[in-house]
mmCIF file of C-alpha atoms in Angstrom:
data_model
loop_
_atom_site.group_PDB
_atom_site.id
_atom_site.type_symbol
_atom_site.label_atom_id
_atom_site.label_comp_id
_atom_site.label_asym_id
_atom_site.label_seq_id
_atom_site.Cartn_x
_atom_site.Cartn_y
_atom_site.Cartn_z
ATOM 1 C CA SER A 21 -2.225 -5.823 33.452
ATOM 2 C CA GLU A 22 0.212 -7.537 31.118
ATOM 3 C CA THR A 23 -1.994 -10.639 31.121
ATOM 4 C CA ASP A 24 -5.361 -8.934 30.618
ATOM 5 C CA TYR A 25 -5.321 -10.049 27.029
ATOM 6 C CA ASP A 26 -8.864 -9.048 26.124
ATOM 7 C CA LYS A 27 -8.319 -5.416 27.129
ATOM 8 C CA LEU A 28 -4.883 -5.350 25.537
ATOM 9 C CA ALA A 29 -6.429 -6.709 22.338
ATOM 10 C CA SER A 30 -9.135 -4.055 22.523
ATOM 11 C CA GLY A 31 -6.449 -1.390 22.686
ATOM 12 C CA ILE A 32 -4.689 -2.945 19.696
ATOM 13 C CA VAL A 33 -7.970 -2.915 17.744
ATOM 14 C CA ALA A 34 -8.510 0.756 18.631
ATOM 15 C CA GLY A 35 -4.999 1.553 17.438
ATOM 16 C CA HIS A 36 -5.561 -0.352 14.219
ATOM 17 C CA ILE A 37 -8.746 1.627 13.542
ATOM 18 C CA LEU A 38 -6.916 4.925 14.134
ATOM 19 C CA GLU A 39 -3.815 3.820 12.262
ATOM 20 C CA CYS A 40 -4.748 4.990 8.764
ATOM 21 C CA GLY A 41 -6.456 8.199 9.816
ATOM 22 C CA ALA A 42 -9.452 9.128 7.698
ATOM 23 C CA GLN A 43 -9.889 5.646 6.242
ATOM 24 C CA ALA A 44 -12.083 5.000 9.306
ATOM 25 C CA THR A 45 -14.095 8.169 8.671
ATOM 26 C CA GLY A 46 -14.972 7.752 5.008
ATOM 27 C CA GLY A 47 -11.675 8.055 3.169
ATOM 28 C CA ASN A 48 -10.980 5.320 0.606
ATOM 29 C CA PHE A 49 -14.582 4.210 1.231
ATOM 30 C CA SER A 50 -15.610 1.335 -1.045
ATOM 31 C CA TYR A 51 -19.063 0.795 0.455
ATOM 32 C CA ASP A 52 -20.537 4.038 -0.902
ATOM 33 C CA TRP A 53 -17.935 6.726 -1.471
ATOM 34 C CA ARG A 54 -20.506 9.066 -3.012
ATOM 35 C CA SER A 55 -22.323 9.264 0.331
ATOM 36 C CA VAL A 56 -19.338 10.718 2.207
ATOM 37 C CA PRO A 57 -20.102 14.377 2.995
ATOM 38 C CA ASP A 58 -17.557 17.187 2.620
ATOM 39 C CA MET A 59 -14.566 14.949 1.902
ATOM 40 C CA ALA A 60 -12.437 18.052 1.304
ATOM 41 C CA HIS A 61 -12.632 18.749 5.067
ATOM 42 C CA ILE A 62 -12.780 15.162 6.302
ATOM 43 C CA GLY A 63 -12.420 14.639 10.045
ATOM 44 C CA PHE A 64 -10.032 12.151 11.611
ATOM 45 C CA PRO A 65 -11.148 9.350 13.941
ATOM 46 C CA ILE A 66 -11.166 9.534 17.723
ATOM 47 C CA ALA A 67 -11.193 6.461 19.975
ATOM 48 C CA GLU A 68 -12.938 6.912 23.322
ATOM 49 C CA ALA A 69 -11.570 4.115 25.515
ATOM 50 C CA TYR A 70 -13.543 2.853 28.524
ATOM 51 C CA PRO A 71 -12.354 0.815 31.540
ATOM 52 C CA ASN A 72 -14.385 -2.242 30.518
ATOM 53 C CA GLY A 73 -12.445 -2.496 27.258
ATOM 54 C CA GLU A 74 -15.131 -1.048 25.016
ATOM 55 C CA ILE A 75 -14.271 1.620 22.466
ATOM 56 C CA ILE A 76 -16.374 4.324 20.833
ATOM 57 C CA ILE A 77 -15.078 5.504 17.462
ATOM 58 C CA THR A 78 -16.177 9.040 16.588
ATOM 59 C CA LYS A 79 -14.832 12.289 15.099
ATOM 60 C CA HIS A 80 -15.012 15.998 15.798
ATOM 61 C CA GLU A 81 -18.283 17.729 15.031
ATOM 62 C CA ASN A 82 -18.458 20.114 12.093
ATOM 63 C CA THR A 83 -15.932 18.108 10.105
ATOM 64 C CA GLY A 84 -16.513 16.175 6.909
ATOM 65 C CA GLY A 85 -16.638 12.431 6.524
ATOM 66 C CA LEU A 86 -18.653 9.929 8.511
ATOM 67 C CA VAL A 87 -18.261 7.199 11.116
ATOM 68 C CA THR A 88 -20.371 4.128 10.389
ATOM 69 C CA VAL A 89 -20.164 0.394 10.910
ATOM 70 C CA GLN A 90 -19.153 0.142 7.255
ATOM 71 C CA SER A 91 -16.370 2.726 7.454
ATOM 72 C CA VAL A 92 -14.907 1.180 10.618
ATOM 73 C CA THR A 93 -15.171 -2.312 9.129
ATOM 74 C CA GLU A 94 -13.218 -1.287 6.037
ATOM 75 C CA GLN A 95 -10.338 -0.081 8.188
ATOM 76 C CA LEU A 96 -10.472 -3.198 10.386
ATOM 77 C CA VAL A 97 -9.925 -5.542 7.439
ATOM 78 C CA TYR A 98 -7.181 -3.347 5.956
ATOM 79 C CA GLU A 99 -3.643 -4.769 6.014
ATOM 80 C CA ILE A 100 -4.295 -7.878 8.086
ATOM 81 C CA GLY A 101 -3.348 -11.481 7.426
ATOM 82 C CA ASP A 102 -4.915 -14.204 9.564
ATOM 83 C CA PRO A 103 -7.886 -12.427 11.211
ATOM 84 C CA THR A 104 -7.802 -14.826 14.172
ATOM 85 C CA ASN A 105 -4.151 -14.002 14.888
ATOM 86 C CA TYR A 106 -3.298 -10.313 14.647
ATOM 87 C CA ILE A 107 0.145 -10.524 16.239
ATOM 88 C CA THR A 108 1.697 -7.695 18.239
ATOM 89 C CA PRO A 109 4.545 -7.766 20.794
ATOM 90 C CA GLU A 110 2.150 -7.726 23.800
ATOM 91 C CA VAL A 111 -0.884 -9.674 22.639
ATOM 92 C CA ILE A 112 -2.532 -11.565 19.794
ATOM 93 C CA ALA A 113 -5.895 -10.036 18.877
ATOM 94 C CA ASP A 114 -8.659 -12.163 17.383
ATOM 95 C CA PHE A 115 -10.376 -9.900 14.864
ATOM 96 C CA THR A 116 -13.170 -12.423 14.333
ATOM 97 C CA THR A 117 -14.474 -11.613 17.825
ATOM 98 C CA ILE A 118 -14.933 -7.885 17.179
ATOM 99 C CA LYS A 119 -18.499 -6.613 17.371
ATOM 100 C CA LEU A 120 -19.611 -3.255 15.983
ATOM 101 C CA GLU A 121 -22.768 -1.268 16.735
ATOM 102 C CA GLN A 122 -23.948 2.115 15.488
ATOM 103 C CA VAL A 123 -24.916 3.954 18.686
ATOM 104 C CA GLY A 124 -25.446 7.437 17.276
ATOM 105 C CA LYS A 125 -24.536 9.775 14.458
ATOM 106 C CA ASP A 126 -20.818 9.293 13.787
ATOM 107 C CA ARG A 127 -20.503 7.004 16.811
ATOM 108 C CA VAL A 128 -19.655 3.310 16.514
ATOM 109 C CA ARG A 129 -19.267 1.027 19.542
ATOM 110 C CA VAL A 130 -16.481 -1.574 19.334
ATOM 111 C CA TYR A 131 -16.769 -4.398 21.866
ATOM 112 C CA GLY A 132 -16.369 -8.118 22.524
ATOM 113 C CA VAL A 133 -12.705 -8.192 21.503
ATOM 114 C CA LYS A 134 -10.784 -11.288 22.616
ATOM 115 C CA GLY A 135 -7.052 -11.594 22.991
ATOM 116 C CA LYS A 136 -4.500 -14.382 23.415
ATOM 117 C CA PRO A 137 -1.002 -14.567 24.924
ATOM 118 C CA PRO A 138 1.747 -13.115 22.745
ATOM 119 C CA THR A 139 4.297 -15.152 20.821
ATOM 120 C CA LYS A 140 7.883 -15.734 21.990
ATOM 121 C CA PHE A 141 9.248 -13.576 19.188
ATOM 122 C CA TYR A 142 9.683 -9.989 18.097
ATOM 123 C CA LYS A 143 9.467 -9.032 14.452
ATOM 124 C CA VAL A 144 12.604 -7.436 13.043
ATOM 125 C CA SER A 145 12.458 -5.331 9.883
ATOM 126 C CA MET A 146 15.714 -4.762 8.039
ATOM 127 C CA SER A 147 16.532 -2.701 4.959
ATOM 128 C CA TYR A 148 19.458 -3.231 2.604
ATOM 129 C CA PHE A 149 20.823 -1.960 -0.717
ATOM 130 C CA ASP A 150 19.646 -4.169 -3.580
ATOM 131 C CA GLY A 151 20.756 -2.548 -6.817
ATOM 132 C CA TYR A 152 19.148 0.101 -8.990
ATOM 133 C CA MET A 153 15.910 0.773 -10.816
ATOM 134 C CA ALA A 154 14.479 3.230 -13.298
ATOM 135 C CA VAL A 155 10.973 3.877 -14.587
ATOM 136 C CA GLY A 156 9.990 5.389 -17.905
ATOM 137 C CA THR A 157 6.557 6.492 -19.140
ATOM 138 C CA LEU A 158 5.180 7.447 -22.543
ATOM 139 C CA THR A 159 1.586 8.303 -23.468
ATOM 140 C CA TYR A 160 0.066 6.947 -26.676
ATOM 141 C CA SER A 161 -3.061 8.566 -28.074
ATOM 142 C CA TRP A 162 -6.064 7.369 -30.062
ATOM 143 C CA PRO A 163 -6.422 5.666 -32.493
ATOM 144 C CA ASP A 164 -4.982 2.254 -31.579
ATOM 145 C CA ALA A 165 -3.562 3.606 -28.315
ATOM 146 C CA LEU A 166 -3.206 0.244 -26.567
ATOM 147 C CA GLU A 167 -1.796 -1.448 -29.670
ATOM 148 C CA LYS A 168 0.803 1.310 -30.036
ATOM 149 C CA ALA A 169 1.822 1.071 -26.379
ATOM 150 C CA LYS A 170 2.227 -2.713 -26.642
ATOM 151 C CA LYS A 171 4.344 -2.319 -29.765
ATOM 152 C CA ALA A 172 6.539 0.257 -28.012
ATOM 153 C CA ASP A 173 7.069 -2.188 -25.148
ATOM 154 C CA GLU A 174 8.030 -4.894 -27.630
ATOM 155 C CA ILE A 175 10.486 -2.566 -29.380
ATOM 156 C CA ILE A 176 12.299 -1.377 -26.248
ATOM 157 C CA ARG A 177 12.633 -4.925 -24.905
ATOM 158 C CA ALA A 178 14.171 -6.031 -28.209
ATOM 159 C CA ARG A 179 16.634 -3.124 -28.155
ATOM 160 C CA LEU A 180 17.664 -3.849 -24.568
ATOM 161 C CA LYS A 181 18.290 -7.480 -25.548
ATOM 162 C CA ASP A 182 20.314 -6.421 -28.601
ATOM 163 C CA LEU A 183 22.486 -4.268 -26.344
ATOM 164 C CA GLY A 184 23.185 -7.284 -24.113
ATOM 165 C CA LEU A 185 21.782 -5.543 -21.041
ATOM 166 C CA GLU A 186 20.810 -7.840 -18.195
ATOM 167 C CA PHE A 187 18.212 -7.008 -15.538
ATOM 168 C CA GLU A 188 16.754 -8.928 -12.647
ATOM 169 C CA GLU A 189 13.304 -7.729 -13.668
ATOM 170 C CA ILE A 190 11.587 -5.828 -16.459
ATOM 171 C CA HIS A 191 8.031 -4.841 -15.609
ATOM 172 C CA THR A 192 5.515 -3.250 -17.958
ATOM 173 C CA GLU A 193 2.115 -1.742 -17.191
ATOM 174 C CA PHE A 194 -0.400 -0.078 -19.467
ATOM 175 C CA LEU A 195 -2.031 2.625 -17.360
ATOM 176 C CA GLY A 196 -5.678 2.902 -18.244
ATOM 177 C CA TYR A 197 -5.831 -0.803 -19.053
ATOM 178 C CA ASN A 198 -4.052 -3.178 -16.648
ATOM 179 C CA SER A 199 -1.976 -1.256 -14.096
ATOM 180 C CA CYS A 200 -4.371 -2.156 -11.233
ATOM 181 C CA HIS A 201 -5.571 -5.634 -12.194
ATOM 182 C CA GLY A 202 -2.652 -6.940 -14.255
ATOM 183 C CA PRO A 203 -3.463 -10.188 -16.083
ATOM 184 C CA LEU A 204 -7.044 -10.052 -14.773
ATOM 185 C CA ALA A 205 -7.749 -6.886 -16.766
ATOM 186 C CA HIS A 206 -10.708 -7.382 -19.079
ATOM 187 C CA LYS A 207 -10.854 -6.330 -22.685
ATOM 188 C CA ILE A 208 -11.872 -2.701 -23.045
ATOM 189 C CA GLU A 209 -13.199 -0.613 -25.885
ATOM 190 C CA GLU A 210 -10.765 1.597 -27.744
ATOM 191 C CA PRO A 211 -9.357 3.984 -25.091
ATOM 192 C CA ASN A 212 -8.579 7.617 -25.833
ATOM 193 C CA GLU A 213 -5.072 7.190 -24.482
ATOM 194 C CA VAL A 214 -2.815 4.663 -22.749
ATOM 195 C CA VAL A 215 0.323 5.328 -20.712
ATOM 196 C CA LEU A 216 3.136 2.847 -21.218
ATOM 197 C CA ARG A 217 5.002 2.455 -17.933
ATOM 198 C CA ILE A 218 8.090 0.284 -18.113
ATOM 199 C CA ALA A 219 10.554 -0.298 -15.269
ATOM 200 C CA VAL A 220 13.798 -2.229 -14.894
ATOM 201 C CA ARG A 221 15.697 -3.395 -11.842
ATOM 202 C CA GLY A 222 19.211 -4.791 -11.652
ATOM 203 C CA LYS A 223 22.605 -4.704 -9.974
ATOM 204 C CA SER A 224 24.364 -2.758 -12.751
ATOM 205 C CA PHE A 225 24.098 1.019 -12.595
ATOM 206 C CA GLU A 226 25.350 1.260 -16.180
ATOM 207 C CA ALA A 227 22.666 -1.103 -17.525
ATOM 208 C CA VAL A 228 19.865 0.724 -15.728
ATOM 209 C CA ASP A 229 21.221 4.067 -16.898
ATOM 210 C CA ARG A 230 21.361 2.844 -20.516
ATOM 211 C CA PHE A 231 17.734 1.752 -20.273
ATOM 212 C CA GLY A 232 16.869 5.360 -19.435
ATOM 213 C CA ARG A 233 18.532 6.491 -22.651
ATOM 214 C CA GLU A 234 16.484 4.068 -24.729
ATOM 215 C CA VAL A 235 13.085 5.353 -23.555
ATOM 216 C CA PRO A 236 13.185 8.802 -25.238
ATOM 217 C CA ALA A 237 14.467 7.171 -28.428
ATOM 218 C CA LEU A 238 11.022 5.605 -28.846
ATOM 219 C CA ILE A 239 9.478 9.014 -29.466
ATOM 220 C CA LEU A 240 10.838 9.233 -33.017
ATOM 221 C CA THR A 241 11.755 5.583 -33.629
ATOM 222 C CA GLY A 242 8.551 3.894 -32.479
ATOM 223 C CA PRO A 243 4.773 4.040 -32.960
ATOM 224 C CA PRO A 244 3.129 7.413 -33.719
ATOM 225 C CA GLY A 245 0.918 9.582 -31.544
ATOM 226 C CA VAL A 246 3.260 9.656 -28.558
ATOM 227 C CA THR A 247 3.471 12.377 -25.911
ATOM 228 C CA GLY A 248 3.955 12.804 -22.164
ATOM 229 C CA PHE A 249 7.731 12.988 -22.002
ATOM 230 C CA GLY A 250 8.217 16.393 -20.445
ATOM 231 C CA GLY A 251 10.194 15.170 -17.444
ATOM 232 C CA GLY A 252 13.302 14.047 -19.299
ATOM 233 C CA ARG A 253 14.826 10.587 -19.461
ATOM 234 C CA PRO A 254 14.558 8.175 -16.518
ATOM 235 C CA HIS A 255 17.519 8.135 -14.156
ATOM 236 C CA PRO A 256 18.658 5.239 -11.944
ATOM 237 C CA SER A 257 17.696 5.272 -8.295
ATOM 238 C CA GLU A 258 18.794 2.965 -5.504
ATOM 239 C CA VAL A 259 16.589 0.047 -4.524
ATOM 240 C CA ILE A 260 16.236 -0.282 -0.756
ATOM 241 C CA ALA A 261 14.873 -3.783 -0.186
ATOM 242 C CA TYR A 262 12.972 -5.043 2.852
ATOM 243 C CA TRP A 263 13.779 -8.219 4.798
ATOM 244 C CA PRO A 264 11.585 -9.217 7.766
ATOM 245 C CA THR A 265 12.462 -11.940 10.259
ATOM 246 C CA LEU A 266 11.786 -13.053 13.848
ATOM 247 C CA ILE A 267 14.035 -12.884 16.908
ATOM 248 C CA PRO A 268 13.445 -14.613 20.273
ATOM 249 C CA LYS A 269 12.376 -12.116 22.922
ATOM 250 C CA GLU A 270 14.939 -13.374 25.430
ATOM 251 C CA LEU A 271 17.686 -12.070 23.140
ATOM 252 C CA VAL A 272 16.383 -8.520 23.376
ATOM 253 C CA LYS A 273 16.907 -6.345 26.454
ATOM 254 C CA PRO A 274 14.691 -3.236 26.346
ATOM 255 C CA GLU A 275 16.438 -0.138 27.646
ATOM 256 C CA ILE A 276 15.185 3.414 28.028
ATOM 257 C CA ILE A 277 17.656 6.274 28.373
ATOM 258 C CA VAL A 278 16.261 9.659 29.430
ATOM 259 C CA GLU A 279 18.747 12.431 28.776
ATOM 260 C CA GLU A 280 18.571 15.951 30.106
ATOM 261 C CA ILE A 281 16.466 18.263 27.957
#
C-alpha cells in the first residue's frame, strides 16, 4: 500500500542497485577490479523481489562479472547524500538499515530495509541557456612535460588578458597529473607526457570563439615538444545549466492521457 513504507523503501533500494547497470555486477569495482571475470561480457543485475520485501540481486548465468556483497555495496553508496534520508516522491529510504548477505554464487540477499513517510515536496529539475564554453587541449612531451604545460597555460592566460577578453571562468587541468585530484595531486616523477586542457565559459560568443583561435597559436609561439592538435581549433558550444528546486505536492495534479495506438 501507499503507506507500507518499509516495502516501498525496499523497492527503491532495488531500483537504486539496478540503476547503474553493471556497477552492481563488477563494473567500476574498486574493491578488487582484477578479480572480476570476463569483464568484456559482463552481465547486468537482476532483482528478484519477494512479497516480504526482501530482494535477491543476481545476474544471468554464463555472463561475465560477479555479484558479491562488495559489488552491491559499491552501487548502494553511489550518488547518495544523507544515507538516512534517501528521498523519493513516495517514500524516504534509510540506507543505514540495509543488510546484505551472500547466499550463493552471484546471489546477494538484501533485507531489513526501513522506510519513512515522504516529504511534502516534489523535486523539479530545470535547464536553461547559460552562455558558451570551449575546451582546448595540447600534449607536451618529455623532457619537462609538466613544466612546459604550465608555461603554456600561463602564456594563453596572459594573451587572453591582453586582448581584454572576459570570462566567467577559466579552468585548467593537466591530464596525467591533476585532472582527477586537482589541488590534492601529489608531486610525481618526470612524466613522459602531459595534456594541457584549458576551458573557458562566458556569456560572449565572440570572446569564447577568440579563445579557440589562441589555442593553436601556442604550437609555434609557446614551449617546445607539443603535439595532439589534430582535431582543429576549439569551437564555442552552448552551456545548458541545471537548476533544481522544490515544489509543494498540492500544486501538482498528476494526469495520465492514453491515446489510441
